[in-house]
Tab-separated table of C-alpha atoms and ligand atoms in Angstrom:
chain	number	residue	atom	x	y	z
A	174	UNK	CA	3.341	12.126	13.734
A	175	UNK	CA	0.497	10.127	15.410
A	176	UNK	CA	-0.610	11.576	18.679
A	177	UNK	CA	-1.117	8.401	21.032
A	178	UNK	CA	-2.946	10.157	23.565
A	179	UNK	CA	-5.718	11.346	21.128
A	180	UNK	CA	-6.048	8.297	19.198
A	181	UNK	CA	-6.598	6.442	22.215
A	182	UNK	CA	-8.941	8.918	23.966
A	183	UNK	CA	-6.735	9.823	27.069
A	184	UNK	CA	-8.210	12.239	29.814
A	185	UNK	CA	-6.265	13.934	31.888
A	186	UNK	CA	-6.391	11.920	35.618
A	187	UNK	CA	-6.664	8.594	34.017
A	188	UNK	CA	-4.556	6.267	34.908
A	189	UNK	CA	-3.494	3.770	32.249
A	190	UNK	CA	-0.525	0.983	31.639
A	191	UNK	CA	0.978	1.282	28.143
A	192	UNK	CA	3.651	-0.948	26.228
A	193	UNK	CA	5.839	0.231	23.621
A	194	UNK	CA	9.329	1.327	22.859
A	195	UNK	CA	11.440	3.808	23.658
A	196	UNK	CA	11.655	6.313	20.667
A	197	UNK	CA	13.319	9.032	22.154
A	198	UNK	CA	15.232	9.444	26.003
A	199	UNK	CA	16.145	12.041	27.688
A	200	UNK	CA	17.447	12.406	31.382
A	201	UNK	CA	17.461	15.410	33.565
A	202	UNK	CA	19.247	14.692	36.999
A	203	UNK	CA	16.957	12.217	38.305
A	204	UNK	CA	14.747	12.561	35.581
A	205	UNK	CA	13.934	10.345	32.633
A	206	UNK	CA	11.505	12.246	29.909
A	207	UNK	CA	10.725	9.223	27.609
A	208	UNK	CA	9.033	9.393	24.183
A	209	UNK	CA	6.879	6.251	24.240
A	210	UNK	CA	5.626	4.775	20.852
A	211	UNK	CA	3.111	2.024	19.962
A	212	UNK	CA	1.186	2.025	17.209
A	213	UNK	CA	-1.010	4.419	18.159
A	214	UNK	CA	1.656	6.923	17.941
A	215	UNK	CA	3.686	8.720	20.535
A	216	UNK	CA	3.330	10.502	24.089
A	217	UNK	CA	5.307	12.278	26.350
A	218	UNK	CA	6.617	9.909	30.075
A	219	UNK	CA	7.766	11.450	32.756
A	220	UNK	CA	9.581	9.358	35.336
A	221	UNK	CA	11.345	9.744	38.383
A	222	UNK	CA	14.440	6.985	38.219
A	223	UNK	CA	13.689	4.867	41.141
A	224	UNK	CA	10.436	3.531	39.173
A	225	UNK	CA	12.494	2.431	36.846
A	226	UNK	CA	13.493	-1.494	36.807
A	227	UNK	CA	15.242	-2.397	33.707
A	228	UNK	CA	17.824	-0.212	31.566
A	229	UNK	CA	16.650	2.414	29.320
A	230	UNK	CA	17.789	2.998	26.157
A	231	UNK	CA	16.316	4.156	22.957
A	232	UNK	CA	14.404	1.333	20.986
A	233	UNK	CA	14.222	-0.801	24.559
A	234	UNK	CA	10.550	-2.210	24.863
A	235	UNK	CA	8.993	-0.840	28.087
A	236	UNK	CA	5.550	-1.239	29.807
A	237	UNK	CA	4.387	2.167	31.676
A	238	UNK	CA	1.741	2.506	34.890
A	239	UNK	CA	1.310	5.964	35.200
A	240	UNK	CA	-1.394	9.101	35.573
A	241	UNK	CA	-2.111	11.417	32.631
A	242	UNK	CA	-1.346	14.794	33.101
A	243	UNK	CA	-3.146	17.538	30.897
A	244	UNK	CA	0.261	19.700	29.617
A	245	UNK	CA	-0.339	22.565	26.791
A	246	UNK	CA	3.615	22.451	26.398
A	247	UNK	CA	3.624	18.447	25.704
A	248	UNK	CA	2.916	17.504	21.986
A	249	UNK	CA	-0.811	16.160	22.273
A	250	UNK	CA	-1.443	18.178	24.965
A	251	UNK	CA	-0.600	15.186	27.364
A	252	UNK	CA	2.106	13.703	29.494
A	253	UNK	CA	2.445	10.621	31.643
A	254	UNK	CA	3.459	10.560	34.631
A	255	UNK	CA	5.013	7.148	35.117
A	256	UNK	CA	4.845	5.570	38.547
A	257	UNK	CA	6.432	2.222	37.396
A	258	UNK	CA	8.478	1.955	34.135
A	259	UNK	CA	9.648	-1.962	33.445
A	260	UNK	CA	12.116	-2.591	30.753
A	261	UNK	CA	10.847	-5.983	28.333
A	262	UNK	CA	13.412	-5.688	26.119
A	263	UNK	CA	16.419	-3.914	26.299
A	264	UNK	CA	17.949	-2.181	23.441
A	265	UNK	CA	21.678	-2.665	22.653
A	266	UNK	CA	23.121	1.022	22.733
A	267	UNK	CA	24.593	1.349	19.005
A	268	UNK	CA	20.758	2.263	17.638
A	269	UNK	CA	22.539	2.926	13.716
A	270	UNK	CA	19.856	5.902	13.258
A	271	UNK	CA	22.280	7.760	16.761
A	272	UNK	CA	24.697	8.208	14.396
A	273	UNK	CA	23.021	10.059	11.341
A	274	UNK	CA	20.599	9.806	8.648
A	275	UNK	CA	20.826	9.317	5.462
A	276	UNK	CA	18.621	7.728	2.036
A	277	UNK	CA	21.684	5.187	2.306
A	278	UNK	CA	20.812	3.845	6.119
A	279	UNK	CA	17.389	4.226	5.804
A	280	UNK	CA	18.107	1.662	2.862
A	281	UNK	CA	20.532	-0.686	4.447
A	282	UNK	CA	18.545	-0.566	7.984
A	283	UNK	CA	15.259	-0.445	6.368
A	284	UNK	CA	14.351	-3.530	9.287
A	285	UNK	CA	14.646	-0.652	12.194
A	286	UNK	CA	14.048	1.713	10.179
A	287	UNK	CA	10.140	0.736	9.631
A	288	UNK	CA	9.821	2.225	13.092
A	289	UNK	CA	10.383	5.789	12.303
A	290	UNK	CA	7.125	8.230	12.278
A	291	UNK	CA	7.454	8.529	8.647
A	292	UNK	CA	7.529	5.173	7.703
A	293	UNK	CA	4.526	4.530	10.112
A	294	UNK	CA	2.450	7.146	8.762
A	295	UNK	CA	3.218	5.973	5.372
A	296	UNK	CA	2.174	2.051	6.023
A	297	UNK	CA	-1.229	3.447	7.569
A	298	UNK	CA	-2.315	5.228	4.752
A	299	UNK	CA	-1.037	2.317	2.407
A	300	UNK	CA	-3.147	0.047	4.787
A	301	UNK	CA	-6.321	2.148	4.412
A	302	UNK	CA	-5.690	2.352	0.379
A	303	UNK	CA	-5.889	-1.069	0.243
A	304	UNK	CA	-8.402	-1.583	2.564
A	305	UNK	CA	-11.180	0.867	1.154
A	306	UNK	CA	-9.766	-0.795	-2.707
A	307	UNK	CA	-10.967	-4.009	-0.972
A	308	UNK	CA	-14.059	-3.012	0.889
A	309	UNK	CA	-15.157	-0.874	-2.996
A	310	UNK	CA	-14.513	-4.204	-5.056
A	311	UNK	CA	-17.053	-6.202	-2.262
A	312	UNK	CA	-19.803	-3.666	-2.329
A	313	UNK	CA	-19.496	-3.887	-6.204
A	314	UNK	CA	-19.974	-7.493	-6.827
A	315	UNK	CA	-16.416	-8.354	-7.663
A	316	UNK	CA	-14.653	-11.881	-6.381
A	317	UNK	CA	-10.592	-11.545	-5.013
A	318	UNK	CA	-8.567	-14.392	-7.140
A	319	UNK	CA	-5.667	-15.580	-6.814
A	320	UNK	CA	-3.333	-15.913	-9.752
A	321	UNK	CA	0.122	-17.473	-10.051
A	322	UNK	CA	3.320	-15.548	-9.777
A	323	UNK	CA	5.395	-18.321	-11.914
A	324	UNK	CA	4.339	-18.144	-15.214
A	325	UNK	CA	4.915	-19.100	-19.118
A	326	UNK	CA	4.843	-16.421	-21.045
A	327	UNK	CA	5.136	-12.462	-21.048
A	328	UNK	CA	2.353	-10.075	-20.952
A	329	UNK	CA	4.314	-7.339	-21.026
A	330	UNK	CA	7.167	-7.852	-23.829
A	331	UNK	CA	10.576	-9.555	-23.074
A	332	UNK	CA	12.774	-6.162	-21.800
A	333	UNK	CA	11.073	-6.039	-18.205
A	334	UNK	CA	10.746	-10.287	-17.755
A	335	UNK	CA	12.448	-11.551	-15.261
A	336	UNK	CA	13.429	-15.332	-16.709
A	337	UNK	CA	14.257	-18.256	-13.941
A	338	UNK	CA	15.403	-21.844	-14.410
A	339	UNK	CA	12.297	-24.112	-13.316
A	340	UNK	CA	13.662	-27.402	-12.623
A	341	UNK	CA	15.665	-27.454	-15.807
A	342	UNK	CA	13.281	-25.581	-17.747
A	343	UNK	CA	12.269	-21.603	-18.027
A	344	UNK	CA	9.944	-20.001	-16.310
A	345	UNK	CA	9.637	-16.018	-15.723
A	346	UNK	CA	8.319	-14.113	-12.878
A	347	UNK	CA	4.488	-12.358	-13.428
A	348	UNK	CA	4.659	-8.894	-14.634
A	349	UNK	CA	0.802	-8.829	-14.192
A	350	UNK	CA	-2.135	-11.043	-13.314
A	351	UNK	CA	-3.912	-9.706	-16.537
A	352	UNK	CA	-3.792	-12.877	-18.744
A	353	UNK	CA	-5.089	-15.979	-16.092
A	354	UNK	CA	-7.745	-12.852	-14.947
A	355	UNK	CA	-9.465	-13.033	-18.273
A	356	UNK	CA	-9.481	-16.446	-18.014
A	357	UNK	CA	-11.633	-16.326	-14.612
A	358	UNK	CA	-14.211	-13.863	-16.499
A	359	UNK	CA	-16.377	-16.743	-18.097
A	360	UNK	CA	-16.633	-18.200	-14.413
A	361	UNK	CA	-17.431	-15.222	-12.050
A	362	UNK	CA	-17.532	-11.813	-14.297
A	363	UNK	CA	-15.918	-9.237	-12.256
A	364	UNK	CA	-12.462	-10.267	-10.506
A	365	UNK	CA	-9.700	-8.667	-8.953
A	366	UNK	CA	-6.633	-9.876	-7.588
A	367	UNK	CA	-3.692	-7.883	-6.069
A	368	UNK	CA	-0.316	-9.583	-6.567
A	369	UNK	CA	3.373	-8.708	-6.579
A	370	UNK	CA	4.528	-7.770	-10.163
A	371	UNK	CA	8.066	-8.148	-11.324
A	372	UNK	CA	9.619	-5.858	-13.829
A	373	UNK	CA	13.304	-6.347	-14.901
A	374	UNK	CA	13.409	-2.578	-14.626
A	375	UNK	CA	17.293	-1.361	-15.725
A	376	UNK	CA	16.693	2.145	-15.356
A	377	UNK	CA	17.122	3.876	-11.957
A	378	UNK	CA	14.240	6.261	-11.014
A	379	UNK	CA	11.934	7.523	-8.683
A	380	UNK	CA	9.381	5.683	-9.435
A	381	UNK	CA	10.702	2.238	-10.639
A	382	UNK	CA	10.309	-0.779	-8.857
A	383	UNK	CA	11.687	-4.406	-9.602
A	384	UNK	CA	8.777	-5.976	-7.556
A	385	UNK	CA	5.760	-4.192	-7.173
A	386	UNK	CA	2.053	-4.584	-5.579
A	387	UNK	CA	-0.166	-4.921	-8.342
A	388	UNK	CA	-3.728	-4.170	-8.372
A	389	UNK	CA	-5.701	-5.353	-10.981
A	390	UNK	CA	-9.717	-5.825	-11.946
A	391	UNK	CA	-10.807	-7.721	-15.223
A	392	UNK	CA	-14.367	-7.096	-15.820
A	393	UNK	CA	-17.002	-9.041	-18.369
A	394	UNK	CA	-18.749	-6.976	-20.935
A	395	UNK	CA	-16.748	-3.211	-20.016
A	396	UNK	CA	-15.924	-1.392	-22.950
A	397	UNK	CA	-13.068	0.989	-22.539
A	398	UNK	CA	-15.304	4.049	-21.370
A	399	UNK	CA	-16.632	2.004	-18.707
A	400	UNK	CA	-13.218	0.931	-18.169
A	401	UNK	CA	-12.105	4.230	-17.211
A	402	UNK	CA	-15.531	4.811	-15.023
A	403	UNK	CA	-14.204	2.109	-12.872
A	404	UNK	CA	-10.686	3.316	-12.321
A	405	UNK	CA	-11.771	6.870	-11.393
A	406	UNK	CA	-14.576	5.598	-8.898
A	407	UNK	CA	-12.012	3.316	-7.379
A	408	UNK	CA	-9.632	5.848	-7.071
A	409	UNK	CA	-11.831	8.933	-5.787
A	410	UNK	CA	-12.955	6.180	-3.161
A	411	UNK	CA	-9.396	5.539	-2.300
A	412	UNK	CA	-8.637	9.169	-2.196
A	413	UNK	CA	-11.631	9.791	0.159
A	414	UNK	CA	-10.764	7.193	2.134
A	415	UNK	CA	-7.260	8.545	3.073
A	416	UNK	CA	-8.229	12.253	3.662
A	417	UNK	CA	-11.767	11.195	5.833
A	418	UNK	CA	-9.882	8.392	7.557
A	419	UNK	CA	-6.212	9.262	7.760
A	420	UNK	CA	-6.122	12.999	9.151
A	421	UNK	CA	-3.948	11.303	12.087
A	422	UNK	CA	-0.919	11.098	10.142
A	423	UNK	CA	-1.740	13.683	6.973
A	424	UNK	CA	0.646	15.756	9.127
A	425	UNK	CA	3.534	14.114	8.380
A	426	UNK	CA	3.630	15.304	4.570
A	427	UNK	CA	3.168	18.116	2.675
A	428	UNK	CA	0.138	19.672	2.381
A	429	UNK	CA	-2.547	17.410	0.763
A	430	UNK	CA	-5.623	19.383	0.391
A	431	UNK	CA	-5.235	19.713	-3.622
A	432	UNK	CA	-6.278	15.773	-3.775
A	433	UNK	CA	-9.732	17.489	-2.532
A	434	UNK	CA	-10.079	18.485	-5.616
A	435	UNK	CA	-8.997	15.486	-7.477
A	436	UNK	CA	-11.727	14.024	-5.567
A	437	UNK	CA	-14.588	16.343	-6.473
A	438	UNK	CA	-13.767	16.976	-10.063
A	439	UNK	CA	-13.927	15.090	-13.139
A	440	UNK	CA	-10.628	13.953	-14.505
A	441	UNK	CA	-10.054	14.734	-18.349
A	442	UNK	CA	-10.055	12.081	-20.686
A	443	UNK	CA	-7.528	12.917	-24.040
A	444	UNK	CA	-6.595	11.186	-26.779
A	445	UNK	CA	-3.223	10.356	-27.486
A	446	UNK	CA	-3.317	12.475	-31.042
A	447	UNK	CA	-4.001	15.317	-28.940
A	448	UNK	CA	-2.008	14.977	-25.734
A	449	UNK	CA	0.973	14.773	-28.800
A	450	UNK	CA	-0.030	18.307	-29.867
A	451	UNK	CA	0.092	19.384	-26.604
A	452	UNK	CA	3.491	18.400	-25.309
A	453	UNK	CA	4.814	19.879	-28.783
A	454	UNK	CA	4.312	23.206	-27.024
A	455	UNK	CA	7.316	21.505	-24.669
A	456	UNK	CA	9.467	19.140	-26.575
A	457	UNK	CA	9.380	19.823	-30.377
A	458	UNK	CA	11.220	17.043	-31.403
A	459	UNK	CA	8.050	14.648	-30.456
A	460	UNK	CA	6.295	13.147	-33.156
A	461	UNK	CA	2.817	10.538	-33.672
A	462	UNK	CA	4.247	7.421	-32.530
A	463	UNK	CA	6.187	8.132	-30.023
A	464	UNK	CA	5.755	6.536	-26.261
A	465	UNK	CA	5.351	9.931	-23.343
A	466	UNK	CA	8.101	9.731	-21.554
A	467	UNK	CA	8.350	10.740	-17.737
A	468	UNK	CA	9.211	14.332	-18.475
A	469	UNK	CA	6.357	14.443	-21.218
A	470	UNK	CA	3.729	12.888	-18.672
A	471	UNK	CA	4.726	15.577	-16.279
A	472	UNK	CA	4.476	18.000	-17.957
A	473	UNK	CA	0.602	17.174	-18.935
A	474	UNK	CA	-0.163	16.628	-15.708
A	475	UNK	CA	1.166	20.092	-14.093
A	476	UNK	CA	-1.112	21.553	-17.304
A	477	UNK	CA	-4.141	19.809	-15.671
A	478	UNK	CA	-3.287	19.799	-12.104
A	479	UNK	CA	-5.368	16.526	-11.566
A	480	UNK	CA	-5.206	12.865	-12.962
A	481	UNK	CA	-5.581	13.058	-16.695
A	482	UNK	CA	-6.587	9.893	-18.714
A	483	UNK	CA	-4.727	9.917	-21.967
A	484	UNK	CA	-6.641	7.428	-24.236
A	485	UNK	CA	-6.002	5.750	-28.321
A	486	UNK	CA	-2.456	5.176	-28.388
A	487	UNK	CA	-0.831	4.076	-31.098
A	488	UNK	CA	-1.155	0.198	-31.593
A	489	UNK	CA	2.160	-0.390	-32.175
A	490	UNK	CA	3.829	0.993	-28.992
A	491	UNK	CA	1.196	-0.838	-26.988
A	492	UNK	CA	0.552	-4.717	-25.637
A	493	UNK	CA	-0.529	-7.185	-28.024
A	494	UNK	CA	-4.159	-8.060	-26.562
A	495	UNK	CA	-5.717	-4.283	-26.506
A	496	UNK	CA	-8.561	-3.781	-28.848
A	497	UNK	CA	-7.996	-2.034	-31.945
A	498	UNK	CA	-10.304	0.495	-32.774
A	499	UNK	CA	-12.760	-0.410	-35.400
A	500	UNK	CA	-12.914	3.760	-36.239
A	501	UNK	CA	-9.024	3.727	-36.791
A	502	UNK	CA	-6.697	1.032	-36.489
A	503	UNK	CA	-3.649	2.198	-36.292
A	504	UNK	CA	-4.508	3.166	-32.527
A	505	UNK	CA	-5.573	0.902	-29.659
A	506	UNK	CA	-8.915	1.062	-27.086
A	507	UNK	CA	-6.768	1.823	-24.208
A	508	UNK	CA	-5.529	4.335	-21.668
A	509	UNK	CA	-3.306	5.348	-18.913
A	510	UNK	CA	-3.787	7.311	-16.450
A	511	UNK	CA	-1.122	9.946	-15.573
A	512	UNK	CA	-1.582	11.455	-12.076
A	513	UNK	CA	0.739	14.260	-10.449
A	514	UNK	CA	3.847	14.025	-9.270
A	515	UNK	CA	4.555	10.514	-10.520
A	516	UNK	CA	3.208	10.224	-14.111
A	517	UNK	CA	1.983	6.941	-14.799
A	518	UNK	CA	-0.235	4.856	-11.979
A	519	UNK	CA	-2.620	3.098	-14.542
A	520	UNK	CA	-2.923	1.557	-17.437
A	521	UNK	CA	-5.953	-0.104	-18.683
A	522	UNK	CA	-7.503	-1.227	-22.245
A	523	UNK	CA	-10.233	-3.164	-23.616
A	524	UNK	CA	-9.231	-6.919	-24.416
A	525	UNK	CA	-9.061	-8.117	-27.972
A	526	UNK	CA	-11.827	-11.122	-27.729
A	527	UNK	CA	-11.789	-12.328	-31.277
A	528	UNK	CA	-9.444	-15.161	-32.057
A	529	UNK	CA	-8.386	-14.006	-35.774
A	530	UNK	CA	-7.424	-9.991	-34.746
A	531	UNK	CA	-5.693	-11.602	-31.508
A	532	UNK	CA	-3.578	-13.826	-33.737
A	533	UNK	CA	-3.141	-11.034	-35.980
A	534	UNK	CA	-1.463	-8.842	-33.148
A	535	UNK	CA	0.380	-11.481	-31.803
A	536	UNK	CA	2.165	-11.736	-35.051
A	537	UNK	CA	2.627	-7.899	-35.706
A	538	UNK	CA	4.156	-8.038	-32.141
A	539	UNK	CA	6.545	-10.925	-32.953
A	540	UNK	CA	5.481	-13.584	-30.445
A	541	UNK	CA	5.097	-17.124	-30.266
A	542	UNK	CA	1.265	-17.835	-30.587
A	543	UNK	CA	2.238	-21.279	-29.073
A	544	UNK	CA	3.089	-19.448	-26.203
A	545	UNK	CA	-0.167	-18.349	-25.897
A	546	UNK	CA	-1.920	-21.403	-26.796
A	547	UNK	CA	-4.300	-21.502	-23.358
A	548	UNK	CA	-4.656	-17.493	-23.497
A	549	UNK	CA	-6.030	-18.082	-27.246
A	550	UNK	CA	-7.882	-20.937	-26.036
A	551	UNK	CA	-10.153	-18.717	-24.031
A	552	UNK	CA	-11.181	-16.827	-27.391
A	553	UNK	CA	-12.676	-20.502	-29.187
A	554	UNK	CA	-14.948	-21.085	-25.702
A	555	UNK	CA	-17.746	-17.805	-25.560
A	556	UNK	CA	-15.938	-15.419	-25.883
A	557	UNK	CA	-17.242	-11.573	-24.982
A	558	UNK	CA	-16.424	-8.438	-24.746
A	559	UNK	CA	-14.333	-7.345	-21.673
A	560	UNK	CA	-11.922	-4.821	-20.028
A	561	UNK	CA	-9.347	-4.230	-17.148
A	562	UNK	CA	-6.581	-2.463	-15.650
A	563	UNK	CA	-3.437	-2.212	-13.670
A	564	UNK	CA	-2.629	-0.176	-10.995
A	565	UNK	CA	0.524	0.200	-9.085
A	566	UNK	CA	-0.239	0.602	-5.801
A	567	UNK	CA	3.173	1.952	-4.706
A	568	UNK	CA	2.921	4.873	-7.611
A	569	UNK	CA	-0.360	5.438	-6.476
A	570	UNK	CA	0.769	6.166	-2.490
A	571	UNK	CA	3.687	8.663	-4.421
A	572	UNK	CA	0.900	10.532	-6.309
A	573	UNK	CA	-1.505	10.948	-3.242
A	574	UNK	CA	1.129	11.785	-0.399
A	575	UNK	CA	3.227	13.771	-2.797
A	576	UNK	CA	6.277	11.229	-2.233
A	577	UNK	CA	9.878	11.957	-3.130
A	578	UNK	CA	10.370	8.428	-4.234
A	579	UNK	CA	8.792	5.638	-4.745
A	580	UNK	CA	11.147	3.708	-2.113
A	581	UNK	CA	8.787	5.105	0.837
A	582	UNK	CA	5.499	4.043	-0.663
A	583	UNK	CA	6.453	-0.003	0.454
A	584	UNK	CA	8.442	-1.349	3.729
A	585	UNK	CA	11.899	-3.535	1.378
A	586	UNK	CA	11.450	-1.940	-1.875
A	587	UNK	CA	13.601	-3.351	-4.230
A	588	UNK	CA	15.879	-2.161	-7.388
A	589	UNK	CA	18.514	-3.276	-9.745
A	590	UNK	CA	21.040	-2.662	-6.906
A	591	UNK	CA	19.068	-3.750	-4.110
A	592	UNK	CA	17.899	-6.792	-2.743
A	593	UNK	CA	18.872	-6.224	1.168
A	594	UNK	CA	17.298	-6.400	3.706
B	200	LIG	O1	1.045	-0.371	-17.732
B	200	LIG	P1	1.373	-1.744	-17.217
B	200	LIG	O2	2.598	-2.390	-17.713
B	200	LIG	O3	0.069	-2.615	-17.515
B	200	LIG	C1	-0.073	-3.941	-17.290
B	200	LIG	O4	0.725	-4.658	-16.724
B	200	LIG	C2	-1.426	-4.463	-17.645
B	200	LIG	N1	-1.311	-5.878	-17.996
B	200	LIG	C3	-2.358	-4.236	-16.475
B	200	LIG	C4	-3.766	-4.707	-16.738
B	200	LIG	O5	-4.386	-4.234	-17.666
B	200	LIG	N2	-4.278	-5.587	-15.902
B	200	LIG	O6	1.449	-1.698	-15.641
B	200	LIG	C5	0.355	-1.240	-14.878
B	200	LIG	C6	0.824	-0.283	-13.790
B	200	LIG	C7	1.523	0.962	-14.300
B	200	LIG	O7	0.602	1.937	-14.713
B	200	LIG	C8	2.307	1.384	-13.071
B	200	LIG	O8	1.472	2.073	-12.152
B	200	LIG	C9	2.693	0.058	-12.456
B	200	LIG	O9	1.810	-0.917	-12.976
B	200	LIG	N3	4.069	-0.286	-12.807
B	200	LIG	C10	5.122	-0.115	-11.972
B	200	LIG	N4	5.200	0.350	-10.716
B	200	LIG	C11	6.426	0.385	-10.127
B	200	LIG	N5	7.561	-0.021	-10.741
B	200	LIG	C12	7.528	-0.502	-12.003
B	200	LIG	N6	8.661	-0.915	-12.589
B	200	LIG	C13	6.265	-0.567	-12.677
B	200	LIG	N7	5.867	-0.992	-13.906
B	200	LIG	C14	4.534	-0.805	-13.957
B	201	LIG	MG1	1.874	1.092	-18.886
């Protein structure tokens, strides 16, 4: 957990005024020990109850005058001792987390629950992710768009849509920004936009969402090589970002130092033929043509012990606009990116940019081309070469801070059964 008094430079003799709440109380005759939390994180109060104006009670908002006090036997090294405590708030006394914990409350009182340590250390180091993603795609040249979120027409098959009645008529919620991206490529090159994606996601497990943050570049003239450049750049700079910048909070999980590593060393690029041969050693039963499955993935990735890219999969258990490769066609110019303990974060592919072999998969797929009549448009107008991906931010934050599930990697996750708070 954050130590407040570090993070904020505290010396001992100082004396300082601090607001925040009340995350833990204790009294001791005439005593108060209060655990005061801000943002910065928490420190130790000492106060005597006459300096006290207000009532306290865990959660109440409180502004503090006080002295620091150097203390070895105070977590941070640090107490303060309060000479006037004044209650802003107050805190009714039924604070559900007095009772007990459990997945289930942190769930149903995910509101209050946002102010725990854990949840704080998580949104920090989901706040620097995003910020260093950000800060990477300036320095490189890219422009942040803004796509829509109501859309037309899948990009990612029918099973996962999620269809809505649009004043009489259908609409469906984005499962990714991919298609209207290409479309901003013949304007300014490189974009990236970073959206909520919605997945009609039936199965229950750790690391399915039903609405998801979505992080996706589309890039003019990338082949698929230089498709998979750009994800592991972004990523390592990610990656730095959160064990240079985030050592405040790294506490709070398991031990990270193996993402050093991930960092510093180049991460394997196989092809789908022979990631196939390599699970066989596992699961028997798998055969060419088959989709890796969660258990398959993991195992992989405890082989390599690092984010693998597993490239070429078979066309036909992949989208309809990756590339197929002019060296074998029955497999696409794609990959994904499986990274440990979640599996999947990425996947990624060259674009199909000629107007006949898109038409062609669009059939072999079984859509409606008329449904894709302004997405084919952009294939009769100069069309070139290009490439992107998708990450999922939230797998991404259970891959880096070793999560249990994917419900701590965002603040009101949501699932099949859940859509409160
Ligand atoms: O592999 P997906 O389906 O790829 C696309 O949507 C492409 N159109 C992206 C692109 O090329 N611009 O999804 C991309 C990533 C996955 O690798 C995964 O990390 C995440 O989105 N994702 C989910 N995350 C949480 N819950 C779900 N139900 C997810 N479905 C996909
Ligand atoms: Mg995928």
């Amino acid at each position: 957990m954050a130590d407040l008094a570090t993070k904020i430079k505290l010396k001992d003799g100082h004396e300082v005024s601090l607001k925040g709440w009340i995350h833990r109380l204790r009294k001791l005759g005439d005593k108060y020990f209060v655990v005061l939390r801000n943002s910065n994180g928490l420190i130790q109060v000492v106060a005597n109850g006459k300096t006290v104006t207000g009532k306290l009670d865990v959660e109440a908002s409180i502004s503090v005058t006080g002295t620091v006090k150097k203390d070895e036997r105070a977590p941070g090294g640090f107490e303060l001792h309060a000479e006037k405590i004044e209650v802003i708030g107050e805190s009714a006394p039924d604070w559900p987390f007095h009772r007990y914990k459990s997945v289930d409350m942190e769930m149903d009182y995910r509101h209050l629950w946002l102010r725990s340590s854990k949840m704080q250390s998580v949104f920090k180091v989901r706040s620097t992710v995003l910020s260093a993603m950000r800060s990477f795609f300036e320095k490189e040249g890219f422009f942040e768009v803004s796509p829509p979120i109501f859309v037309s027409a899948a990009c990612e098959g029918g099973s996962t849509l999620f269809d809505l009645d649009y004043f009489g008529g259908k609409a469906y919620l984005s499962q990714s920004a991919q298609l209207y991206l290409e479309a901003f490529v013949p304007s300014l090159e490189k974009v990236w936009a970073l959206t909520p994606s919605f997945r009609a996601e039936k199965s229950r497990t750790r690391r399915h969402l039903t609405e998801y943050w979505h992080l996706e570049p589309e890039v003019a003239w990338n082949n698929h090589e230089d498709n998979m450049d750009l994800q592991e750049k972004l990523l390592k700079v990610a990656m730095k970002a959160v064990m240079e910048e985030r050592q405040d909070v790294l506490g709070d999980f398991e031990d990270r130092s193996e993402v050093e590593s991930w960092i510093k060393d180049k991460w394997p690029r196989i092809r789908y033929d022979d990631a196939i041969d390599e699970v066989k050693a596992e699961f028997p039963k798998i055969k060419w043509g088959d989709d890796l499955g969660t258990e398959e993935e993991r195992y992989l990735v405890n082989k390599y012990g690092i984010p693998v890219f597993i490239t070429h999969y078979p066309r036909s258990i992949k989208s309809f606009y990756m590339k197929v490769d002019e060296e074998n066609p029955k497999v696409v110019l794609n990959n994904d990116l499986i990274s440990p303990h979640v599996g999947e974060i990425v996947g990624g592919s060259e674009r199909e940019w000629k107007q006949e072999l898109l038409l062609e998969n669009i059939s072999m797929h079984k859509l409606n081309p008329k449904d894709y009549a302004w997405y084919l448009d952009l294939r009769r107008y100069g069309s070139i070469p290009h490439s992107g991906f998708g990450l999922g931010t939230e797998r991404f934050l259970v891959s880096i801070l070793k999560l249990e599930h994917i419900r701590d990697a965002l603040a009101f996750p949501r699932f099949m059964n859940r859509v409160y708070p």
